[in-house]
Short mmCIF file of C-alpha atoms and ligand atoms in Angstrom, two decimals:
data_model
loop_
_atom_site.label_atom_id
_atom_site.label_comp_id
_atom_site.label_asym_id
_atom_site.label_seq_id
_atom_site.Cartn_x
_atom_site.Cartn_y
_atom_site.Cartn_z
CA MET A 102 -52.09 18.51 206.38
CA LYS A 103 -55.61 19.58 208.78
CA ARG A 104 -58.67 17.57 208.01
CA ILE A 105 -61.82 19.35 208.56
CA THR A 106 -64.89 16.96 209.87
CA ARG A 107 -68.12 16.54 207.56
CA ARG A 108 -69.93 18.48 209.27
CA GLN A 109 -67.12 21.53 208.68
CA PHE A 110 -67.50 20.24 204.59
CA GLY A 111 -71.49 20.37 204.76
CA LYS A 112 -71.51 23.81 205.85
CA SER A 113 -68.59 24.92 203.75
CA MET A 114 -70.58 23.35 200.75
CA ALA A 115 -73.57 25.43 201.50
CA ALA A 116 -72.49 28.54 201.53
CA VAL A 117 -70.99 28.11 198.23
CA ALA A 118 -75.24 26.82 198.12
CA ALA A 119 -75.64 30.28 199.65
CA ALA A 120 -73.38 32.22 197.78
CA GLY A 121 -75.23 31.27 194.85
CA TYR A 122 -73.74 28.65 191.21
CA ALA A 123 -74.40 30.50 188.11
CA SER A 124 -76.77 29.44 187.44
CA SER A 125 -77.57 30.14 183.28
CA LEU A 126 -74.48 28.92 182.64
CA PHE A 127 -73.97 26.18 184.51
CA PRO A 128 -76.89 25.02 184.73
CA HIS A 129 -78.23 21.22 187.62
CA ARG A 130 -78.07 18.36 184.82
CA ALA A 131 -78.99 14.65 186.19
CA TRP A 132 -76.84 12.31 185.58
CA ALA A 133 -76.98 9.87 181.96
CA GLU A 134 -76.61 6.27 182.81
CA ARG A 135 -73.55 4.44 183.82
CA THR A 136 -72.40 1.25 183.62
CA PRO A 137 -69.20 -0.11 185.49
CA LEU A 138 -65.75 -1.24 184.30
CA ASN A 139 -64.64 -4.36 183.35
CA LEU A 140 -62.03 -3.89 181.06
CA THR A 141 -61.29 -7.10 178.95
CA PHE A 142 -62.55 -6.36 175.23
CA PRO A 143 -64.84 -8.54 173.63
CA GLU A 144 -63.34 -11.79 171.80
CA GLY A 145 -62.16 -10.95 168.61
CA PHE A 146 -60.99 -7.17 168.97
CA LYS A 147 -58.46 -6.41 165.92
CA TRP A 148 -55.67 -4.38 168.12
CA GLY A 149 -53.21 -3.81 165.27
CA CYS A 150 -51.27 -0.40 164.88
CA ALA A 151 -50.44 1.71 162.20
CA THR A 152 -47.97 4.06 159.08
CA ALA A 153 -48.46 5.67 156.25
CA ALA A 154 -45.98 4.72 152.94
CA TYR A 155 -44.44 8.77 152.82
CA GLN A 156 -43.60 8.01 156.67
CA ILE A 157 -41.71 5.56 156.22
CA GLU A 158 -41.04 4.25 153.34
CA GLY A 159 -38.47 6.19 152.13
CA GLY A 160 -36.76 4.51 148.43
CA ALA A 161 -38.34 7.77 146.90
CA LYS A 162 -36.69 7.76 144.19
CA ALA A 163 -36.51 3.31 144.54
CA ASP A 164 -37.49 1.60 140.99
CA GLY A 165 -39.38 3.87 139.58
CA ARG A 166 -41.54 5.84 142.12
CA GLY A 167 -42.60 9.02 140.88
CA PRO A 168 -42.42 12.30 143.02
CA SER A 169 -46.33 13.12 144.88
CA LEU A 170 -47.15 17.16 146.48
CA TRP A 171 -44.71 15.46 149.32
CA ASP A 172 -41.81 15.54 148.11
CA VAL A 173 -42.19 18.48 146.06
CA PHE A 174 -43.50 20.76 149.16
CA SER A 175 -40.33 18.79 151.63
CA HIS A 176 -38.02 19.60 148.95
CA THR A 177 -38.95 22.80 149.07
CA PRO A 178 -36.67 25.33 151.80
CA GLY A 179 -38.38 26.95 154.69
CA LYS A 180 -41.74 24.13 154.17
CA THR A 181 -40.68 21.55 156.56
CA HIS A 182 -39.09 21.39 160.17
CA ASN A 183 -34.99 21.52 159.68
CA GLY A 184 -35.95 20.88 155.94
CA ASP A 185 -36.38 17.80 156.61
CA THR A 186 -38.04 14.66 153.60
CA GLY A 187 -38.96 11.47 153.15
CA ASP A 188 -36.45 10.40 150.95
CA VAL A 189 -35.27 8.20 153.40
CA ALA A 190 -37.37 7.74 156.38
CA ASP A 191 -37.47 4.30 157.83
CA ASP A 192 -36.43 2.42 154.39
CA SER A 193 -39.11 0.27 154.73
CA TYR A 194 -39.08 0.11 151.25
CA HIS A 195 -36.38 -2.28 151.41
CA LEU A 196 -36.21 -3.05 155.05
CA TYR A 197 -40.66 -4.19 155.05
CA LYS A 198 -39.50 -7.33 156.32
CA THR A 199 -38.17 -6.67 159.52
CA ASP A 200 -41.21 -4.33 160.44
CA VAL A 201 -43.64 -7.39 159.49
CA GLN A 202 -41.13 -9.21 161.95
CA LEU A 203 -41.70 -6.37 164.57
CA LEU A 204 -45.55 -6.00 164.18
CA LYS A 205 -45.05 -10.22 164.51
CA ALA A 206 -43.23 -9.67 167.93
CA LEU A 207 -45.89 -7.53 169.34
CA GLY A 208 -48.26 -9.96 168.83
CA VAL A 209 -50.89 -7.54 166.82
CA GLN A 210 -54.53 -9.15 164.70
CA THR A 211 -53.77 -6.16 162.10
CA TYR A 212 -51.78 -3.02 160.32
CA ARG A 213 -52.62 -1.03 158.26
CA PHE A 214 -50.30 0.87 155.98
CA SER A 215 -51.03 3.19 152.75
CA ILE A 216 -50.02 2.75 149.24
CA SER A 217 -47.63 5.04 147.60
CA TRP A 218 -50.14 6.68 144.41
CA SER A 219 -47.22 7.76 142.97
CA ARG A 220 -45.76 4.00 143.84
CA VAL A 221 -47.38 2.52 141.05
CA PHE A 222 -49.07 5.23 138.71
CA PRO A 223 -45.80 7.68 138.59
CA GLU A 224 -47.75 10.10 137.20
CA GLY A 225 -50.64 9.04 138.97
CA LYS A 226 -53.14 8.00 135.78
CA GLY A 227 -51.56 6.06 132.93
CA LYS A 228 -48.22 4.27 132.92
CA LEU A 229 -48.64 1.43 135.37
CA ASN A 230 -44.57 1.21 137.54
CA GLN A 231 -44.78 -2.84 137.25
CA LYS A 232 -42.54 -2.20 140.83
CA GLY A 233 -44.54 -0.21 142.77
CA LEU A 234 -47.29 -2.84 142.30
CA ASP A 235 -45.35 -5.85 143.82
CA TYR A 236 -43.53 -3.91 146.18
CA TYR A 237 -47.61 -4.06 147.74
CA ASN A 238 -48.10 -7.97 146.81
CA ASN A 239 -44.92 -8.37 148.87
CA VAL A 240 -45.88 -6.14 151.88
CA VAL A 241 -49.31 -7.91 151.79
CA ASP A 242 -47.60 -11.72 151.25
CA GLU A 243 -45.15 -11.15 153.82
CA LEU A 244 -48.48 -9.80 156.22
CA LEU A 245 -50.45 -12.77 155.63
CA ALA A 246 -47.72 -15.90 156.21
CA ASN A 247 -47.38 -13.82 159.26
CA GLY A 248 -50.97 -14.18 160.19
CA ILE A 249 -51.72 -10.46 160.53
CA THR A 250 -54.91 -9.22 158.06
CA PRO A 251 -53.86 -6.17 155.93
CA TYR A 252 -55.57 -2.95 156.63
CA ILE A 253 -54.52 -0.65 153.31
CA THR A 254 -54.81 3.17 153.13
CA LEU A 255 -55.39 4.29 150.22
CA PHE A 256 -54.43 8.01 149.92
CA HIS A 257 -52.55 8.85 153.23
CA TRP A 258 -51.98 12.43 151.88
CA ASP A 259 -49.32 11.77 148.88
CA THR A 260 -51.06 13.40 145.78
CA PRO A 261 -48.54 12.54 142.43
CA ALA A 262 -47.30 15.49 141.08
CA GLY A 263 -48.06 14.37 137.70
CA LEU A 264 -51.51 15.70 138.53
CA ARG A 265 -52.15 18.93 137.32
CA GLY A 266 -53.63 20.67 139.84
CA GLY A 267 -53.79 18.49 142.29
CA TRP A 268 -57.30 18.65 144.09
CA GLN A 269 -58.14 21.33 142.37
CA SER A 270 -59.22 19.21 139.92
CA ARG A 271 -62.15 17.56 139.50
CA ASP A 272 -60.36 15.17 138.20
CA THR A 273 -58.06 14.15 140.39
CA SER A 274 -60.74 12.65 142.04
CA LYS A 275 -61.46 10.57 138.58
CA ALA A 276 -58.20 9.21 138.74
CA PHE A 277 -58.73 8.47 141.75
CA ALA A 278 -61.67 6.25 141.63
CA ASP A 279 -58.77 4.81 138.55
CA TYR A 280 -56.10 3.92 141.07
CA ALA A 281 -58.32 2.29 143.96
CA ALA A 282 -60.45 0.09 140.61
CA PHE A 283 -56.94 -1.02 140.00
CA MET A 284 -55.35 -1.67 143.58
CA GLY A 285 -58.73 -3.39 144.26
CA LYS A 286 -58.65 -5.63 141.01
CA HIS A 287 -54.67 -6.14 142.33
CA LEU A 288 -54.90 -6.41 145.67
CA GLY A 289 -58.27 -7.42 146.24
CA ASP A 290 -57.61 -11.48 146.40
CA ARG A 291 -56.04 -11.07 149.68
CA VAL A 292 -56.99 -7.28 150.81
CA LYS A 293 -60.35 -7.74 152.75
CA HIS A 294 -60.11 -4.23 154.63
CA TRP A 295 -59.67 -1.45 152.54
CA MET A 296 -59.26 2.65 153.42
CA THR A 297 -60.47 5.62 150.75
CA THR A 298 -58.51 8.70 152.49
CA ASN A 299 -57.17 9.69 155.09
CA GLU A 300 -58.50 12.85 157.28
CA PHE A 301 -59.97 14.94 154.59
CA VAL A 302 -58.93 18.13 156.74
CA CYS A 303 -54.79 17.84 156.14
CA PHE A 304 -55.17 17.65 152.57
CA THR A 305 -57.53 19.94 151.65
CA ASP A 306 -57.70 22.81 154.04
CA LEU A 307 -54.20 22.67 155.39
CA GLY A 308 -52.39 21.91 151.86
CA TYR A 309 -55.04 25.05 149.97
CA LYS A 310 -56.08 27.26 153.52
CA GLN A 311 -53.12 26.80 155.93
CA GLY A 312 -50.88 26.53 153.08
CA THR A 313 -48.58 24.35 156.07
CA PHE A 314 -48.84 20.91 154.60
CA ALA A 315 -48.29 19.75 151.00
CA PRO A 316 -48.91 21.94 148.08
CA GLY A 317 -48.41 24.65 150.76
CA LEU A 318 -51.11 27.02 148.91
CA LYS A 319 -53.17 29.67 150.99
CA LEU A 320 -56.90 30.09 148.79
CA ALA A 321 -60.17 31.55 149.63
CA ASP A 322 -63.42 30.28 150.52
CA GLY A 323 -64.32 29.03 147.56
CA PRO A 324 -62.24 27.48 146.27
CA VAL A 325 -60.81 25.48 149.53
CA ASN A 326 -64.13 23.87 149.52
CA GLN A 327 -64.52 23.30 146.37
CA ILE A 328 -61.14 20.81 146.56
CA ARG A 329 -63.10 19.89 149.72
CA HIS A 330 -66.17 18.39 147.77
CA HIS A 331 -63.43 16.72 145.07
CA ALA A 332 -61.58 15.14 148.30
CA ILE A 333 -65.17 13.47 149.42
CA LEU A 334 -65.83 13.10 145.71
CA ALA A 335 -62.46 10.43 145.10
CA HIS A 336 -63.71 8.88 148.46
CA GLY A 337 -66.74 8.23 147.09
CA LEU A 338 -66.00 7.58 144.11
CA GLY A 339 -63.26 5.09 145.04
CA VAL A 340 -65.42 3.36 147.42
CA GLN A 341 -67.53 2.59 143.71
CA ALA A 342 -64.35 1.84 142.72
CA LEU A 343 -63.63 -1.17 145.58
CA ARG A 344 -67.08 -2.00 145.38
CA ALA A 345 -67.20 -3.25 141.76
CA ASN A 346 -63.15 -4.96 141.84
CA THR A 347 -63.19 -6.67 144.87
CA PRO A 348 -64.80 -9.60 146.14
CA ALA A 349 -67.69 -9.53 147.94
CA GLY A 350 -67.47 -9.20 151.64
CA THR A 351 -65.01 -6.72 151.33
CA GLN A 352 -64.64 -4.39 154.10
CA VAL A 353 -64.93 -0.68 153.08
CA GLY A 354 -64.26 2.99 154.68
CA LEU A 355 -62.06 5.71 155.53
CA ALA A 356 -59.98 7.02 157.60
CA GLU A 357 -61.12 10.66 159.55
CA ASN A 358 -60.45 12.55 161.85
CA ALA A 359 -63.76 14.79 162.95
CA THR A 360 -63.44 16.72 165.09
CA VAL A 361 -64.41 15.82 168.64
CA TRP A 362 -66.40 17.18 171.51
CA VAL A 363 -67.11 16.54 174.66
CA PRO A 364 -69.52 17.19 176.44
CA ILE A 365 -68.43 19.22 179.25
CA MET A 366 -70.68 17.86 181.14
CA GLU A 367 -72.03 14.22 181.16
CA SER A 368 -75.80 15.00 181.45
CA ASP A 369 -78.41 14.77 178.43
CA ALA A 370 -77.91 18.91 176.96
CA ASP A 371 -74.22 18.68 177.03
CA ILE A 372 -74.27 15.32 175.56
CA LYS A 373 -76.71 16.65 172.80
CA ALA A 374 -75.14 19.87 171.99
CA ALA A 375 -72.12 17.47 172.38
CA GLN A 376 -74.24 16.12 169.27
CA ARG A 377 -74.21 18.39 167.07
CA ALA A 378 -71.57 20.33 167.46
CA THR A 379 -70.23 17.24 166.21
CA ARG A 380 -72.37 16.94 163.26
CA LEU A 381 -72.70 21.25 161.79
CA MET A 382 -68.13 21.09 162.02
CA ASN A 383 -67.93 18.17 160.34
CA ALA A 384 -70.55 18.85 157.43
CA PRO A 385 -68.12 19.40 155.34
CA PHE A 386 -66.77 16.24 155.38
CA LEU A 387 -68.02 12.57 157.18
CA THR A 388 -71.43 14.39 158.26
CA ALA A 389 -71.61 15.46 153.52
CA LEU A 390 -70.56 11.76 153.82
CA MET A 391 -72.99 9.87 155.99
CA GLU A 392 -75.93 12.69 155.51
CA GLY A 393 -75.67 12.50 151.34
CA LYS A 394 -76.51 16.18 151.41
CA TYR A 395 -74.65 18.95 152.36
CA ILE A 396 -76.36 20.03 155.47
CA ASP A 397 -78.64 23.78 155.52
CA GLU A 398 -76.28 25.15 157.82
CA TYR A 399 -73.26 24.70 156.04
CA LEU A 400 -74.30 26.40 152.04
CA GLU A 401 -76.01 28.71 154.62
CA HIS A 402 -72.86 30.39 155.79
CA GLU A 403 -70.54 29.37 153.02
CA GLY A 404 -73.37 31.53 150.78
CA ALA A 405 -71.71 32.00 147.33
CA ASN A 406 -68.09 30.38 148.34
CA ALA A 407 -70.37 26.56 148.51
CA PRO A 408 -69.09 24.22 145.88
CA LYS A 409 -70.67 23.29 143.00
CA VAL A 410 -72.26 19.90 142.59
CA GLU A 411 -72.26 17.68 139.79
CA PRO A 412 -74.81 15.23 139.50
CA GLY A 413 -74.37 11.92 141.02
CA ASP A 414 -71.83 13.66 143.35
CA MET A 415 -73.63 12.84 146.31
CA GLU A 416 -75.13 9.55 145.68
CA ALA A 417 -71.26 8.26 145.31
CA ILE A 418 -70.83 10.46 148.38
CA ALA A 419 -73.17 8.70 150.49
CA SER A 420 -71.78 5.19 149.35
CA PRO A 421 -72.70 2.34 152.72
CA LEU A 422 -69.48 1.99 154.14
CA ASP A 423 -68.78 -1.55 156.52
CA PHE A 424 -67.21 1.04 159.07
CA VAL A 425 -66.01 4.50 159.65
CA GLY A 426 -61.97 4.86 160.49
CA LEU A 427 -61.48 7.48 163.63
CA ASN A 428 -57.92 9.17 164.15
CA ILE A 429 -58.83 10.60 167.52
CA TYR A 430 -55.60 12.28 169.56
CA THR A 431 -57.02 15.86 171.07
CA PRO A 432 -60.02 17.13 172.39
CA SER A 433 -62.59 20.16 171.79
CA TYR A 434 -64.95 20.50 174.55
CA VAL A 435 -68.56 21.96 174.80
CA ARG A 436 -70.94 22.97 176.61
CA ALA A 437 -75.16 23.62 176.03
CA ASP A 438 -76.64 26.72 175.64
CA ASP A 439 -79.62 28.67 173.86
CA SER A 440 -78.13 30.17 171.29
CA PRO A 441 -79.69 29.30 168.28
CA LEU A 442 -76.92 26.34 166.40
CA GLY A 443 -77.45 25.22 170.68
CA PHE A 444 -73.67 24.57 171.77
CA VAL A 445 -70.87 26.88 173.41
CA VAL A 446 -67.55 25.66 172.45
CA GLU A 447 -65.50 26.01 175.79
CA LYS A 448 -62.10 28.40 175.78
CA MET A 449 -59.76 26.24 176.44
CA PRO A 450 -57.22 27.72 179.39
CA THR A 451 -53.11 28.16 179.04
CA SER A 452 -52.87 25.23 181.82
CA TYR A 453 -54.20 23.02 179.90
CA PRO A 454 -52.16 20.30 179.47
CA HIS A 455 -50.61 18.37 176.50
CA MET A 456 -48.61 15.56 175.44
CA ALA A 457 -44.37 16.56 173.26
CA SER A 458 -46.32 18.53 170.01
CA PRO A 459 -48.97 20.80 171.96
CA TRP A 460 -51.90 19.99 169.87
CA ILE A 461 -51.66 16.68 171.27
CA GLN A 462 -54.04 18.15 174.63
CA ILE A 463 -54.12 15.30 176.41
CA SER A 464 -58.60 14.67 177.21
CA PRO A 465 -58.49 9.94 177.38
CA GLU A 466 -62.56 10.78 177.35
CA CYS A 467 -61.79 12.08 174.22
CA ILE A 468 -62.05 8.40 172.13
CA TYR A 469 -65.38 7.43 173.84
CA TRP A 470 -67.16 10.81 173.09
CA GLY A 471 -64.78 10.10 169.32
CA VAL A 472 -66.54 7.08 169.56
CA ARG A 473 -70.34 6.90 170.33
CA ASN A 474 -70.85 10.99 168.42
CA VAL A 475 -70.50 9.28 165.57
CA CYS A 476 -72.41 6.48 166.50
CA ASP A 477 -75.39 8.09 167.97
CA LEU A 478 -76.00 10.55 165.19
CA TRP A 479 -75.09 7.99 162.20
CA SER A 480 -74.87 4.47 163.39
CA PRO A 481 -72.93 3.15 160.96
CA LYS A 482 -72.52 -0.73 160.55
CA GLY A 483 -68.59 -0.82 162.34
CA ILE A 484 -66.01 1.65 164.00
CA TYR A 485 -62.37 0.86 163.82
CA ILE A 486 -59.59 3.71 165.97
CA THR A 487 -57.81 3.66 162.54
CA GLU A 488 -55.01 6.51 164.76
CA ASN A 489 -54.66 6.57 167.51
CA GLY A 490 -51.12 7.87 170.28
CA THR A 491 -49.01 10.11 170.75
CA SER A 492 -45.78 11.91 170.20
CA SER A 493 -43.15 12.15 173.40
CA ASP A 494 -39.46 13.04 174.16
CA ASP A 495 -38.51 9.46 173.05
CA VAL A 496 -34.50 8.81 174.56
CA LEU A 497 -32.26 6.01 173.59
CA GLU A 498 -31.01 5.39 177.01
CA SER A 499 -27.57 3.87 177.79
CA ASP A 500 -28.59 0.72 179.27
CA GLY A 501 -30.82 0.57 175.09
CA HIS A 502 -33.82 0.96 176.45
CA VAL A 503 -36.84 3.43 176.20
CA TYR A 504 -38.81 5.27 179.14
CA ASP A 505 -41.67 6.10 177.77
CA VAL A 506 -44.33 6.46 180.19
CA ASP A 507 -46.09 9.73 179.60
CA ARG A 508 -46.71 7.49 176.04
CA VAL A 509 -48.07 4.63 178.32
CA MET A 510 -50.02 6.45 179.99
CA TYR A 511 -51.77 8.18 177.27
CA LEU A 512 -52.96 5.76 175.62
CA ARG A 513 -53.78 3.13 178.41
CA ASN A 514 -56.06 6.15 179.51
CA HIS A 515 -56.79 6.07 175.56
CA LEU A 516 -57.94 2.63 176.06
CA ALA A 517 -60.07 2.39 179.23
CA ASN A 518 -62.04 4.92 177.22
CA LEU A 519 -62.38 3.59 173.95
CA HIS A 520 -62.96 0.31 176.92
CA ARG A 521 -65.89 2.28 177.93
CA ALA A 522 -67.61 2.61 174.34
CA SER A 523 -67.22 -0.87 173.56
CA ALA A 524 -69.31 -2.36 176.29
CA GLU A 525 -71.86 0.28 176.13
CA GLY A 526 -72.20 -1.53 172.86
CA TYR A 527 -70.71 0.41 170.41
CA PRO A 528 -69.92 -1.19 167.75
CA VAL A 529 -66.41 -0.26 168.53
CA GLN A 530 -63.96 -3.38 166.31
CA GLY A 531 -59.95 -3.05 166.32
CA TYR A 532 -57.69 -0.28 167.32
CA PHE A 533 -54.96 0.78 165.55
CA LEU A 534 -52.15 2.55 167.77
CA TRP A 535 -50.27 4.86 165.91
CA SER A 536 -47.72 4.83 165.43
CA LEU A 537 -45.08 1.23 164.46
CA MET A 538 -42.35 3.50 165.09
CA ASP A 539 -40.35 6.86 164.43
CA ASN A 540 -41.50 8.04 161.29
CA PHE A 541 -41.06 10.94 158.81
CA GLU A 542 -43.81 13.84 160.58
CA TRP A 543 -45.23 15.33 157.83
CA ALA A 544 -44.56 19.42 159.05
CA ASP A 545 -42.56 18.41 161.98
CA GLY A 546 -40.02 16.77 160.15
CA TYR A 547 -38.71 14.05 162.77
CA SER A 548 -38.37 16.11 165.45
CA LYS A 549 -41.34 13.88 167.08
CA ARG A 550 -41.13 11.10 167.29
CA PHE A 551 -44.92 8.69 167.73
CA GLY A 552 -43.34 5.35 167.25
CA ILE A 553 -43.19 1.95 170.60
CA HIS A 554 -40.74 1.32 168.17
CA TYR A 555 -37.48 3.73 168.31
CA VAL A 556 -35.89 4.29 164.99
CA ASP A 557 -32.42 5.38 164.83
CA PHE A 558 -31.88 7.27 161.12
CA LYS A 559 -28.81 6.80 160.77
CA THR A 560 -28.13 3.45 161.35
CA GLU A 561 -32.51 2.31 160.62
CA LYS A 562 -32.37 0.68 163.67
CA ARG A 563 -35.80 -0.43 165.63
CA THR A 564 -35.91 -0.60 169.59
CA PRO A 565 -38.77 -0.97 170.80
CA LYS A 566 -39.51 1.49 173.44
CA GLN A 567 -41.68 0.98 177.22
CA SER A 568 -44.53 1.01 175.28
CA ALA A 569 -44.31 -1.61 172.57
CA TYR A 570 -43.57 -3.89 176.01
CA TRP A 571 -46.94 -2.25 177.52
CA TYR A 572 -48.68 -3.27 174.22
CA LYS A 573 -47.86 -6.36 173.92
CA ASP A 574 -49.14 -7.44 177.15
CA LEU A 575 -52.13 -5.45 176.44
CA ILE A 576 -53.41 -7.43 173.07
CA GLU A 577 -51.94 -11.00 175.01
CA HIS A 578 -54.32 -10.24 177.73
CA ASN A 579 -57.21 -8.54 175.15
CA THR A 580 -57.32 -6.12 178.84
CA VAL A 581 -56.88 -2.67 179.63
CA VAL A 582 -54.35 -3.38 182.94
C1 GBH B 836 -52.77 12.38 162.08
O1 GBH B 836 -52.68 13.39 161.58
C2 GBH B 836 -51.73 11.00 160.92
O2 GBH B 836 -52.55 10.61 159.92
C3 GBH B 836 -50.61 10.75 160.60
O3 GBH B 836 -50.11 10.78 158.73
C4 GBH B 836 -49.68 11.92 162.37
O4 GBH B 836 -48.34 11.28 161.70
C5 GBH B 836 -50.07 11.79 163.04
O5 GBH B 836 -51.48 11.96 163.03
C6 GBH B 836 -50.09 11.94 163.86
O6 GBH B 836 -49.95 13.84 164.23
O7 GBH B 836 -48.88 21.73 164.96
O8 GBH B 836 -50.94 23.33 166.19
O9 GBH B 836 -50.38 23.54 163.31
C7 GBH B 836 -52.91 14.40 162.47
C8 GBH B 836 -53.29 15.32 161.72
C9 GBH B 836 -52.65 17.71 161.37
C10 GBH B 836 -52.64 17.28 164.03
C11 GBH B 836 -51.86 18.76 161.43
C12 GBH B 836 -51.67 18.44 163.99
C13 GBH B 836 -51.02 20.37 163.60
C14 GBH B 836 -51.96 21.45 164.26
N1 GBH B 836 -52.89 16.73 162.20
N2 GBH B 836 -51.89 19.76 162.90
S1 GBH B 836 -50.60 22.69 164.92
#
């Protein structure tokens, strides 16, 4: 290889400078302050894994469980990859003790799982299914007996099909609050960490606007905004219900996939632009929760389609939280400009690299910016990464192992960047890896594997992948290596 001298290099850079950068597009910006790397997490940092009921439990009709909108949707031809359903999934309904042993072997301190609402209330409200409640009592007890702290998500998209109108109906928000109160009353003596809902956009927009998720509708903007409102109202009423029905000191939050805006340069101007984008682009959801209002830009943009808000709604929606949980997978890039918004969204080139799921565009720094933007804007008391992980084209080799090198690469780099957020003083309390094991990946069915344990869906055998060994090591040392 031909090497150039320093002098030649200096000359060619001078030539570039003379030719001129597009200075209005890329003005020179001062670098923000930096912190040196040290990849050990603070003592007491909590490492965990996450799952969700419909993705792992199976037992769809076992012991009196009622159908959810996802049962209906996945059984509708053409809605999921290969017509896959969550009927059996990982059969964790029967194998939960095995799964707790997987967690124990990893050495995690915490486990985030969700409750199937229609397993406890088959019609969403009214009649209780005692066997459904027994199941969750057993899961909680099994975790505690093995030294693992349960973190419960009350709602991870599996709306009871018995609730008429689903999220189009305001009654569903009220039914959710009653269900939250009930679960708090029955598990709150042992469960100290709760999340109301998971990812608003996935059960509102994707379900009722894009139609790619249950219930598969394609409604207009007005009804969709109302659905979004019912969703965040359910969260707010759920927080109030949990507070009223659990002991003092119980930690309440949610798990939200706020779009993560990464400043293209680490300059004050682009960092501001990322904050502005975060606030505006999450206006119907996290911004409303954090600010107790729909911001003017959102209301103006939606005009007559803006949601109808009843007295007391916004107070409930803004109920103080002990933590904000962020599900972080992928970035959007932004830079400052002179437009009224003050930012412009960067176009992604077709060459942008991605993981096995095309939507997971690789950006390890997005986990840092996800935390930082939310903290700089709203200063929540605490932050958890409630999900982070990736699909991979995993192969169970003839030697019995799964070499998911790309997943290890993805996790290692995200965690190095999460460490940066923690080292800079952002209040990151814990991390949940998505996911403990391969499972029903919604519309992608079983075609995408997100687990650190490989699941043979014929035999239900679980096998730790290379990433599981890697994660175990990381947890043991509390350090990214
Ligand atoms: C999270 O959702 C969920 O909480 C979890 O249940 C899920 O298993 C996990 O992440 C992994 O997906 O195919 O281009 O139309 C992530 C939110 C919503 C992201 C649907 C991908 C489809 C994009 N997902 N979206 S595309």
